[in-house]
Structure formats: C-alpha cells, structure tokens
Amino acid sequence: MAGPAQAGQRVWSWCVRHGALLSLIVSALLVLYFAVSVIHFALDRHPLSLLDEHVHLDTALKMHKGQLSYRGALIDQGVVQEWACGVGHQAGPTLRGCADPLLSAESLPSGKYTSGYIHYPTYFAGAELFRRLLELFPGDHYPLDEYRLFSAVVMILGVIASGVAAYALGIRRVGLIAAVTAPVAASTIMVMGGIVNPNALGVLCGALIAGTGIGWMRRNRGFLWFALASAFGACVAVVCSLPVGGFLFAILAVLVGRRFGWTVGPERWDPRWWQLGTLIAIVIAPVVIWGRYIAASATVSNATVYGGLAFEGWRKVIVGVFQEIASVHTPWTDWDKAMPASKAFLGQIMRGIAAGWPVWLSVLIFGALVYTVLRSNFDERFQFTIVKFAPRVLNPLHLLALGTLLTLLLYPVALRLSNVVTFGIDVGIVARYSIAFGPLLVILLLLRVPQRATHWVIAFAGAFGMIGVAGVWL
C-alpha cells in the first residue's frame, strides 16, 4: 500500500512544482481541441445560419466584386443560388426552386433588400484578403467555405489572445486555463466561428482591449497600444468596442476624483483628459463616418428595408427600453437553435452540456464580479471597496469592474435608441452583442479575486463548458 501512495504523492508534488508548465500544456491542448472543432464546423457545409449569415455573405460577395453594400441594394445572386441550390438556409427553402429561371432576390423569404450596409467593411475586407490568399493555392475553392474558415481563424486567434493577455497580466496556473476557456464556453460564440459574421472577431477585439487596457492601468504606460486596440474594435463593429466603456468610466472617475483630493492606488495610474477625449473619439468616429455614408448612398427608405421592424411610436420603444434594462446581456447567454441535433449518444450528452452550462458560467462569473464590486469592508487583506474613505484612494481595477458592469447594463438601452434614431427600426438587443466583454470579465475576476479556489472553479467551469460546446460539432 505504501508504494502506490508514495507514487501518488510524488506525482502530486511534481504537478505542484511544475504547475505553471502544466497549465500551459493543458491550455494549449484545449485551444487545439477548440480549433479542430470550430474548423470542422466551418467546413461541414451546414445551412446558412439564422444569425443573418446570408446578409453577411451578401456583403462579402459584393466586396469580392469591388462593391460596397448600401441601403436599397438587392441580395446578390450568389446568395440566392447558395440558398436555393447550395447549402440552403435554416429558415427554409426559397419561394422558387433551384431550377426555376425566375429565381432571384425576389424569391427570398427574408426579402430582396440587404441590411448588410449597416456593418463596417472591416471584417469583410479581411475575409476577402483571406479568400484571395487561399486561392493562390491549387485545388477547388468554395467561397462560402473560405469565408467561414476566416471566421474560424479569427475566433481561434481570439482564444489565444485571451490566454496571452492573461499571461501578460501575471495570471498563471489554473487561472490561465480559465482565461483561455471561459470567454468562449457558449454555443452562440462557437457558432460565430463557423459562419460568415463580423462577430467572429468579438473575442479577439475583447482580448486585445482587456490586455492592453489593464496593462496600461497597472503600469501607467502603453496607452498607445490600448488606443490601437480600441480603434481596431471600433472599426470592426460597434459591439466589438463596447468593453472600452468600462475604461471610460474608470478614467472619468479618476479625473473627477483627483479634482476633489482623491488619490489612485495601489497602481499609480495617471490618466489624462486628452486620453479620455481620444478614446471617445475613437469609439464615435466610425459611427459618424459610416452613418454619413449610409445616408448618402441610400436609394430606399428604412421602412422599405425593414418592414415590420419599423418605428411604431415611442410608447413601444419605452417598453423595450425597460425590457433591455431588466435583461442580463451576458456573453454566455445561449441560443440552442444554433446547435445541431445529434443522434449519437455522446453527441446528445455534449449538446445537453452546451445548452445548459452557459447559464451556470454566467451565474458564477457575474455573481462573483458583482459581489466583488458591491461588497463593502475595510479588511486590508482584500481591496474590495470602490473607495476607502480614510485614505481617500480610488482603486483603478475596481472602478473598471464597476464601469464594465454598468456598460453591460446600459449599452442595450443606448443601442436600441440608436437603432430607432439612425435606422428607424425598433428591435430587441440580443445577448450575443456582449461577446467582446467575455475576456475582460474573466480577467477582471481572476485579478480581483486572487484566491486559488476561485480560479479552480472558474477553470473547471470554463473547460467543462468549452469541451461540451466544441464537442457538439466534432
């Protein structure tokens, strides 16, 4: 009996001594597992997704022809052919069959006009460059596969970037595993990596913003890198720049607090007014510039494109605003319609995990972060308080956590009102718009709650969720 016990003790001692190396190996294996799964999903010729994939494919095909989408443009014939004669669509068949000579954009149940003009061309320009690079190699080339593969690649880069950001900020061992797995442990996020969708870049944008922004806070240098990361997210999509909102709150709180005699600690972060103005300009400029393009290039009205979603009065909008406030737009809110139904026993188990586990992951991460922000005590072993009244010190990371939660609460309201004013439509804000918050929320929690037990729980939750989500598509 002593032999096995001693062997087990030696193995455990080795794991403890080499925990950092072991966590790197486990993280790399999980990234590889996720990468194989998302690439397999991207290339399996599944039907066009209900998540507006035909609209995004239309924009990509137009860019391949050197065109920009605009309000009033018809859906490209390539999309019509893909819907009717290719992979099809989750929403059902076209109104005319594949062989019908009258098959055209008029045959699409979604309507003949594209709404893809609302998206910035950044993601589609990257997808087009990726397609052209692939077509340098011999062999059959299927445009839809190439665009979907681009989404898979940038999603995988987002997972890697989350781990690199956490490592650069000093997160090691099981915390590193949590930072790699937890931001993508939901099937909705996985789907973005296997369809044509700008949100495929959400995790990468969020990881870059989180890593460079917190690094700037902790070292009081590197603002340029944070500004570049913010600009990258803002130029991809409005929703990809949303995590910057937490930093704007923290900067403003410090700038105002210092006017009243407050200091900053434990990090000696020293933000300036010009930096606040620069970040606001970075976030707003693409919205204004693209809005001018939309207005100048439009050939039909908003109501013509959106039909039943058109503005019907402010009373309905106000009801929607309260609905957005009451909803929790977590990055891990799942959408089980995105997942295929499997007849295999193991596939059914994976689907069950993928459908339910994001709820627990949301409760864990949001609950712990909210508890961290709201708890008020003066125990010097923990710096949970937003403000310590005796020394009058502002904690930057705590302000960032509070600002991030407030941004998550308020951005759906702002976005819904913006849609009414800009596009004349009133439509609910979906939780997948919060995907870019995932890396920031996880890294903040790992930094603000340093207890090893918490890191173990988050690592288990993230890894278990990722294995279930990715396993559905293998």
PDB file of C-alpha atoms in Angstrom, residues 11 34 52 190 205 214 223-224 246 251 262 267 288 360 378 392 436 439 468:
ATOM      1  CA  VAL A  11       3.167  12.718  -8.923  1.00  0.00           C
ATOM      2  CA  PHE A  34     -11.443  24.085 -29.801  1.00  0.00           C
ATOM      3  CA  ASP A  52     -28.098  36.862 -40.595  1.00  0.00           C
ATOM      4  CA  MET A 190     -18.834  28.881 -31.156  1.00  0.00           C
ATOM      5  CA  CYS A 205     -11.241  42.511 -30.035  1.00  0.00           C
ATOM      6  CA  ILE A 214      -5.459  46.690 -17.915  1.00  0.00           C
ATOM      7  CA  PHE A 223      -1.778  53.951 -23.761  1.00  0.00           C
ATOM      8  CA  LEU A 224      -0.907  53.893 -27.464  1.00  0.00           C
ATOM      9  CA  GLY A 246     -15.699  50.345 -18.642  1.00  0.00           C
ATOM     10  CA  ILE A 251     -10.843  57.267 -16.412  1.00  0.00           C
ATOM     11  CA  TRP A 262      -8.597  61.678  -4.085  1.00  0.00           C
ATOM     12  CA  GLU A 267      -1.424  51.161  -9.094  1.00  0.00           C
ATOM     13  CA  VAL A 288     -20.493  59.061 -37.558  1.00  0.00           C
ATOM     14  CA  TRP A 360     -24.043  28.346 -14.665  1.00  0.00           C
ATOM     15  CA  PHE A 378     -12.167  47.611   5.246  1.00  0.00           C
ATOM     16  CA  ARG A 392      -9.404  58.576   0.053  1.00  0.00           C
ATOM     17  CA  ALA A 436     -16.445  41.076 -26.630  1.00  0.00           C
ATOM     18  CA  PRO A 439     -12.207  38.183 -21.891  1.00  0.00           C
ATOM     19  CA  GLY A 468     -19.232  20.448 -24.230  1.00  0.00           C
TER      20      GLY A 468
END
